[in-house]
Coordinates of C-alpha atoms in Angstrom, one line a residue:
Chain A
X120 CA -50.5 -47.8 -32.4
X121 CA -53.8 -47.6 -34.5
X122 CA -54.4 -44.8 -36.5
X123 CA -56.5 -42.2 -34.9
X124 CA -53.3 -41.9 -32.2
X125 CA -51.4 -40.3 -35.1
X126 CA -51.9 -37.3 -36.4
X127 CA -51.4 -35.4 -39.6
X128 CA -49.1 -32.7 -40.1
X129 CA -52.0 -29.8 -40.5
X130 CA -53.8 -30.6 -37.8
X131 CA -50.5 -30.3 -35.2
X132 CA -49.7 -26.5 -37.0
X133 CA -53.6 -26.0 -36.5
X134 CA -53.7 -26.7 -32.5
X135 CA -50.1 -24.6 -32.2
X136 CA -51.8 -21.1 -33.7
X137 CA -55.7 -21.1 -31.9
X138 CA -54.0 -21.0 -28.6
X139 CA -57.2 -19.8 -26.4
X140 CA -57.0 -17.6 -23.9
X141 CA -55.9 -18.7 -20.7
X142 CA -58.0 -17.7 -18.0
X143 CA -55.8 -19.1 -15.1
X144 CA -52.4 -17.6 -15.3
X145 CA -54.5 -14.6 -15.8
X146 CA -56.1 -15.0 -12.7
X147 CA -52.1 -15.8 -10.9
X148 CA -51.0 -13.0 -12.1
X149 CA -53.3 -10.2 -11.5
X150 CA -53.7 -11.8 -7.6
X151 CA -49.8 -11.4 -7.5
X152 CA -50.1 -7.7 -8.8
X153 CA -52.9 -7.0 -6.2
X154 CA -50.9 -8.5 -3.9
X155 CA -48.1 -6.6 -4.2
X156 CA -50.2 -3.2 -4.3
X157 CA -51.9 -4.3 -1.1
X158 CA -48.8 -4.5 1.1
X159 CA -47.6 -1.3 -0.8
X160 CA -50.5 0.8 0.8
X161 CA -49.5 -0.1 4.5
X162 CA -45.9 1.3 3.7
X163 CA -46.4 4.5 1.5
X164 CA -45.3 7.7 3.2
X165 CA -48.0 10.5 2.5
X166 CA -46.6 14.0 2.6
X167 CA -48.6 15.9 5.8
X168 CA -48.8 19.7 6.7
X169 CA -48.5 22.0 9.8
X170 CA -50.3 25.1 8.8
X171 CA -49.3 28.4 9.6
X172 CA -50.1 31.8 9.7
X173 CA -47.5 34.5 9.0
X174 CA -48.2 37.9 11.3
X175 CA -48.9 41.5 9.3
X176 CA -51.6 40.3 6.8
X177 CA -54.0 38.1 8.9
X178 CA -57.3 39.9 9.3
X179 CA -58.7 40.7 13.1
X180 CA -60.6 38.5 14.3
X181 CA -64.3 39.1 14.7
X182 CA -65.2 37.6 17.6
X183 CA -63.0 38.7 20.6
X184 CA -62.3 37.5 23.5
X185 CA -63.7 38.0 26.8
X186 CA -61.1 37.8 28.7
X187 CA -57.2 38.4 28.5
X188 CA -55.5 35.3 26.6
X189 CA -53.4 32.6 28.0
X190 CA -49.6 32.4 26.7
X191 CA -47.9 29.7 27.2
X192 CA -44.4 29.9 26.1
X193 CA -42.8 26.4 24.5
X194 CA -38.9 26.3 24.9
X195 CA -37.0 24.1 22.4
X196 CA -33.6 23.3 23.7
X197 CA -30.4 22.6 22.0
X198 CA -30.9 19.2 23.8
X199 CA -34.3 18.6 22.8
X200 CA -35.5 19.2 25.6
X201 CA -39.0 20.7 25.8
X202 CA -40.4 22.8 28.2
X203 CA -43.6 24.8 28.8
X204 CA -43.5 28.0 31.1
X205 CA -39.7 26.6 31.9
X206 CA -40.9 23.0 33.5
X207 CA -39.6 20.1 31.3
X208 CA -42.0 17.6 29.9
X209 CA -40.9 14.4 28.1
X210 CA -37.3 14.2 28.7
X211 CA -35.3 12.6 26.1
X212 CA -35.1 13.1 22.5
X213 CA -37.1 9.5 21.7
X214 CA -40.2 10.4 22.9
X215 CA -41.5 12.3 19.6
X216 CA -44.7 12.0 20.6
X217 CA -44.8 13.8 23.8
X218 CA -47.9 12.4 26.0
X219 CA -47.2 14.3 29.1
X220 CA -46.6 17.8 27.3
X221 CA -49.8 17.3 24.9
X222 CA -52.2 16.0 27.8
X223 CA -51.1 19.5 29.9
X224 CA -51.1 21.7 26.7
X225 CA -54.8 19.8 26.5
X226 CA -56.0 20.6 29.6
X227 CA -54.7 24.3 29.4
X228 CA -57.1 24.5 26.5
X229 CA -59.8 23.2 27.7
X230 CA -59.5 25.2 30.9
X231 CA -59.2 28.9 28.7
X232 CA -62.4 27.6 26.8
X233 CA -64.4 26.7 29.6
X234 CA -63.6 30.5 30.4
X235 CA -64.0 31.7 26.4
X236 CA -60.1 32.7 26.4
X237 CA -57.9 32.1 23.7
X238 CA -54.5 30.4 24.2
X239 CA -51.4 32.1 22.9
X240 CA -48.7 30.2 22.6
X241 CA -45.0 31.3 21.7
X242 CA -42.4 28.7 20.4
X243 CA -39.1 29.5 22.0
X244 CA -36.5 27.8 20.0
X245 CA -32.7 27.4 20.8
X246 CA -30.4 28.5 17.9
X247 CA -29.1 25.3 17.4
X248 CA -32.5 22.9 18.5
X249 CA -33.5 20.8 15.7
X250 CA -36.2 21.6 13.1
X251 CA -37.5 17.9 13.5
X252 CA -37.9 18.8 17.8
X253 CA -40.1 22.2 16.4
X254 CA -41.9 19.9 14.5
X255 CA -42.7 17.5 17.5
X256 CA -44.1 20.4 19.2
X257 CA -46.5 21.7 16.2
X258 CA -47.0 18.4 15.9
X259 CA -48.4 18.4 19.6
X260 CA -50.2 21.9 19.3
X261 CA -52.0 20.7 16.4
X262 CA -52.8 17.4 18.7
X263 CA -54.3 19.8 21.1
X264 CA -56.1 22.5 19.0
X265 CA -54.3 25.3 19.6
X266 CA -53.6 27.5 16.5
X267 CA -52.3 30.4 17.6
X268 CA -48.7 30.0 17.7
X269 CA -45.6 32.1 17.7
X270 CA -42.3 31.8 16.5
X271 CA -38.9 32.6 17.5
X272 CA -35.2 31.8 17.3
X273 CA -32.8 33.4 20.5
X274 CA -33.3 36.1 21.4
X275 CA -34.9 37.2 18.2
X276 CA -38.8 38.8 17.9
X277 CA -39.4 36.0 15.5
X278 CA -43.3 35.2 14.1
Chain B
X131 CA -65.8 -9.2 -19.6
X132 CA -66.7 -12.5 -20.9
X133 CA -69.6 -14.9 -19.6
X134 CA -68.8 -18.0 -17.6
X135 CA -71.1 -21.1 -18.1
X136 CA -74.0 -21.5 -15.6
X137 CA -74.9 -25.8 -14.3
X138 CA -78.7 -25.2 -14.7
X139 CA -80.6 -27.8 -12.7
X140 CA -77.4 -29.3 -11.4
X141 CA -74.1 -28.2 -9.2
X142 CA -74.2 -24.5 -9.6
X143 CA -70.5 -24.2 -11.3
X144 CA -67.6 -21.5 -10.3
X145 CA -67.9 -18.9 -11.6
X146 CA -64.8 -17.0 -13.1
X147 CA -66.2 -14.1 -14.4
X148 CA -67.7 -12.3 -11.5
X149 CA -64.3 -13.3 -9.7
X150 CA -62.4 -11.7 -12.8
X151 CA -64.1 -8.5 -12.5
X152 CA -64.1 -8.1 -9.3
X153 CA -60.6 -8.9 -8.9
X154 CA -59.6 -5.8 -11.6
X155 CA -61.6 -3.4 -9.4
X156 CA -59.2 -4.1 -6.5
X157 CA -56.4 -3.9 -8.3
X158 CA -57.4 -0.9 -9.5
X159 CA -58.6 0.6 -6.2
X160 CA -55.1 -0.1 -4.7
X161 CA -52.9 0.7 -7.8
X162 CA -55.0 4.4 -7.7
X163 CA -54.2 4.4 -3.8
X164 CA -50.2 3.8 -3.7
X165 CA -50.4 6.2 -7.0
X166 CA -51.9 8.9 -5.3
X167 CA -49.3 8.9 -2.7
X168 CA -46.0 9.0 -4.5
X169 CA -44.0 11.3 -2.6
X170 CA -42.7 14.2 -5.3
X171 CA -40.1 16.1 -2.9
X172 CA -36.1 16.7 -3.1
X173 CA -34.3 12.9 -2.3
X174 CA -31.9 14.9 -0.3
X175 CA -34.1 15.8 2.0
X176 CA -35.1 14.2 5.3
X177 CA -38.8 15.4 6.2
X178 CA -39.8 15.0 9.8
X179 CA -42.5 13.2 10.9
X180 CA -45.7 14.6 11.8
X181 CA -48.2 11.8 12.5
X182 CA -51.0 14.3 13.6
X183 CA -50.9 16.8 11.0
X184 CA -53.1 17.4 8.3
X185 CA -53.2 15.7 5.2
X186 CA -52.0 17.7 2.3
X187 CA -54.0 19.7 -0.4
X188 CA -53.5 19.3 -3.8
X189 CA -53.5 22.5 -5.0
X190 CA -50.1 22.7 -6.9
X191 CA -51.2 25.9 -9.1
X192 CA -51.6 28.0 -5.7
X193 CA -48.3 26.9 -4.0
X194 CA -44.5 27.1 -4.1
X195 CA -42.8 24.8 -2.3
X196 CA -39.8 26.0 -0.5
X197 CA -36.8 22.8 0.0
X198 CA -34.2 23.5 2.4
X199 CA -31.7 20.9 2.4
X200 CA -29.0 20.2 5.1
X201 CA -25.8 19.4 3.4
X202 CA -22.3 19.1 5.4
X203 CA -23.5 21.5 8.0
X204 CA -24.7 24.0 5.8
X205 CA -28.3 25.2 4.8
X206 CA -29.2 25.7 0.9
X207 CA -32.9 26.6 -0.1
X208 CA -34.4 25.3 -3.1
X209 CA -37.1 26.6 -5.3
X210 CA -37.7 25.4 -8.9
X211 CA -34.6 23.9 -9.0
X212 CA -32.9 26.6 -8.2
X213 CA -30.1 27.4 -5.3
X214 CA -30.8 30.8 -3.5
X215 CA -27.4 31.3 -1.5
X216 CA -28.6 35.2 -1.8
X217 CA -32.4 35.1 -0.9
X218 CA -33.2 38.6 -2.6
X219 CA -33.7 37.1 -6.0
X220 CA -36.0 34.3 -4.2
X221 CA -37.7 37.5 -2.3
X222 CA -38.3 38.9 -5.4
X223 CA -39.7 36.1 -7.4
X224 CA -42.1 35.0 -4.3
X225 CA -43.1 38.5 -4.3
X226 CA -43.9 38.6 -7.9
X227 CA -46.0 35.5 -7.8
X228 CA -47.7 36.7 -4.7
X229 CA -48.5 39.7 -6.4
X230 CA -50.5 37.9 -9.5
X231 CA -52.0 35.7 -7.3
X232 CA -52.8 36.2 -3.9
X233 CA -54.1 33.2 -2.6
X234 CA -50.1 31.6 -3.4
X235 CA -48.8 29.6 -0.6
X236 CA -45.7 28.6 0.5
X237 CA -44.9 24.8 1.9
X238 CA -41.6 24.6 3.5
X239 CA -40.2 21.1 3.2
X240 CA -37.1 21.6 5.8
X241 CA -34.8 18.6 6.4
X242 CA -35.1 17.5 10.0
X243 CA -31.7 18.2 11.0
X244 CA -31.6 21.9 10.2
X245 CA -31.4 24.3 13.3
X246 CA -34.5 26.1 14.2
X247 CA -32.5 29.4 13.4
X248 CA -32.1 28.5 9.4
X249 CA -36.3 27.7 9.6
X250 CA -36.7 31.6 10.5
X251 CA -34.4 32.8 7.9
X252 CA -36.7 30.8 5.5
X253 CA -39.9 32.2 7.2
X254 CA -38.3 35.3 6.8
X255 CA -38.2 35.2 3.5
X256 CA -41.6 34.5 3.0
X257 CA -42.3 37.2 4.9
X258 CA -40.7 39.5 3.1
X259 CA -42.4 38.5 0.0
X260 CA -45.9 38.9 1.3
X261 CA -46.6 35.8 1.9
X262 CA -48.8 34.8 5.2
X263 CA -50.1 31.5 4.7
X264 CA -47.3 29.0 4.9
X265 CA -47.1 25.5 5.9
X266 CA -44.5 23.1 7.3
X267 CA -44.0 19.5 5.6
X268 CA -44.0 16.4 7.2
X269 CA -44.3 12.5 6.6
X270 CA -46.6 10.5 8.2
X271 CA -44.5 7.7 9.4
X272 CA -41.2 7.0 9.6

């Protein structure tokens, strides 16, 4: 062993403090936190909203119709079950998204604005049907562009 | 940041950095992103999902939100904090917030199980306080 391979006490204590700053772990660890954030972003849940409009204080309209509006009444069964003007679209409760009910409440709307009529429709719930089945349907309304909707329970006016 | 050592005439040399910086500013981008989104609502609540419907405003100063949780087959609404088994004092206190600001709001974040008939009695509620523009919350996915 010759002498430069030795060194002197001062010089190890010297090389242990000026530790520089190291660049790659840096580099491992910030991809690891961008990783992680990455796949968070595909599986966030972002709170949404189905506007509404309660009846009493919404001004008149300006612009009025030509012609007599379209209703359409929605039932909601216990079942969940939806129907429009009493023929059942979508049967079973796994089909949230509806595809038959929204391409007929689609065409109903673009029928009543070929003929500049406004579409009414009226949201017949069972007592007992499922807020989450309402949902599906304002959900489907708001697919197809139709915003006025009424609201009732039973046999109750409702909104 | 600090300045990475360019080859001159030969190899041109990696350089770190750029790479450094431009790393930070995704990690940045997405940290702000899944931030952002942090759902704020009552853990006893099941929202329904809504896929179609519109993404939320942030307007927190204009708005009450209105939890109704489903709990052993009976509905309880929730505002501040606060159980309403008698909705006159929630009527009230709607109204009175109404009444100082009438652009107030009320979102309605109803668990999905609830019967369509305890959504009206909510509705009606906001009603009675005055209250025209409401909203109903959903998630976006499942």
């Amino acid at each position: 062993m010759s002498a430069h391979g030795r060194k002197k006490p001062r010089e190890i204590e010297q090389e242990q403090v000026a530790v520089g700053f190291q660049i790659a772990p840096m580099i491992d660890v910030v991809f690891v936190i961008m990783l992680f954030f990455m796949v968070m972003v595909g599986s966030v849940k972002v709170e949404r909203e189905l506007k509404s409009q309660l009846p009493g204080l919404a001004p008149p309209s300006d612009s009025a119709p030509q012609e007599m509006p379209d209703e359409i009444i929605v039932g909601v069964e216990e079942t969940g079950a939806v129907t429009l003007n009493e023929e059942e679209f979508d049967t079973g409760r796994q089909d949230k998204a509806l595809p038959t009910f929204i391409d007929t409440l689609k065409r109903l709307k673009q029928e009543a604005d070929n003929r500049n009529a406004k579409v009414i429709v009226t949201i017949q719930a069972e007592e007992q049907a499922t807020y989450e089945r309402v949902i599906d349907v304002l959900n489907a309304l708001s697919v197809a562009k139709i915003a006025n909707v009424t609201f009732t329970v039973g046999s109750d006016a409702g909104f | 940041m600090g300045g990475g050592g360019g080859g001159g005439d030969g190899e041109p040399e990696f350089q770190i950095a750029p790479m450094i910086d431009v790393l930070l500013v995704l990690l940045i981008f997405f940290m702000s992103i899944t931030s952002a989104q942090v759902l704020s609502i009552d853990k006893e609540i099941v929202l329904p999902v809504a896929k179609d419907a519109k993404k939320k405003e942030k307007n927190v100063m204009n708005e009450a939100a209105l939890n109704v949780r489903w709990t052993n087959g009976k509905a309880a609404i929730l505002f501040e904090n606060n159980t309403y088994d008698n909705v006159e004092p929630l009527v009230e206190k709607l109204r009175g917030r109404h009444d100082s600001n009438p652009k107030y709001r009320v979102v309605i974040r109803g668990d999905k199980r609830l019967p369509a008939i305890e959504v009206q009695r909510v509705m009606s509620v906001v009603a009675q306080a005055g209250i025209d523009d409401i909203s109903f919350s959903a998630l976006n996915k499942e």
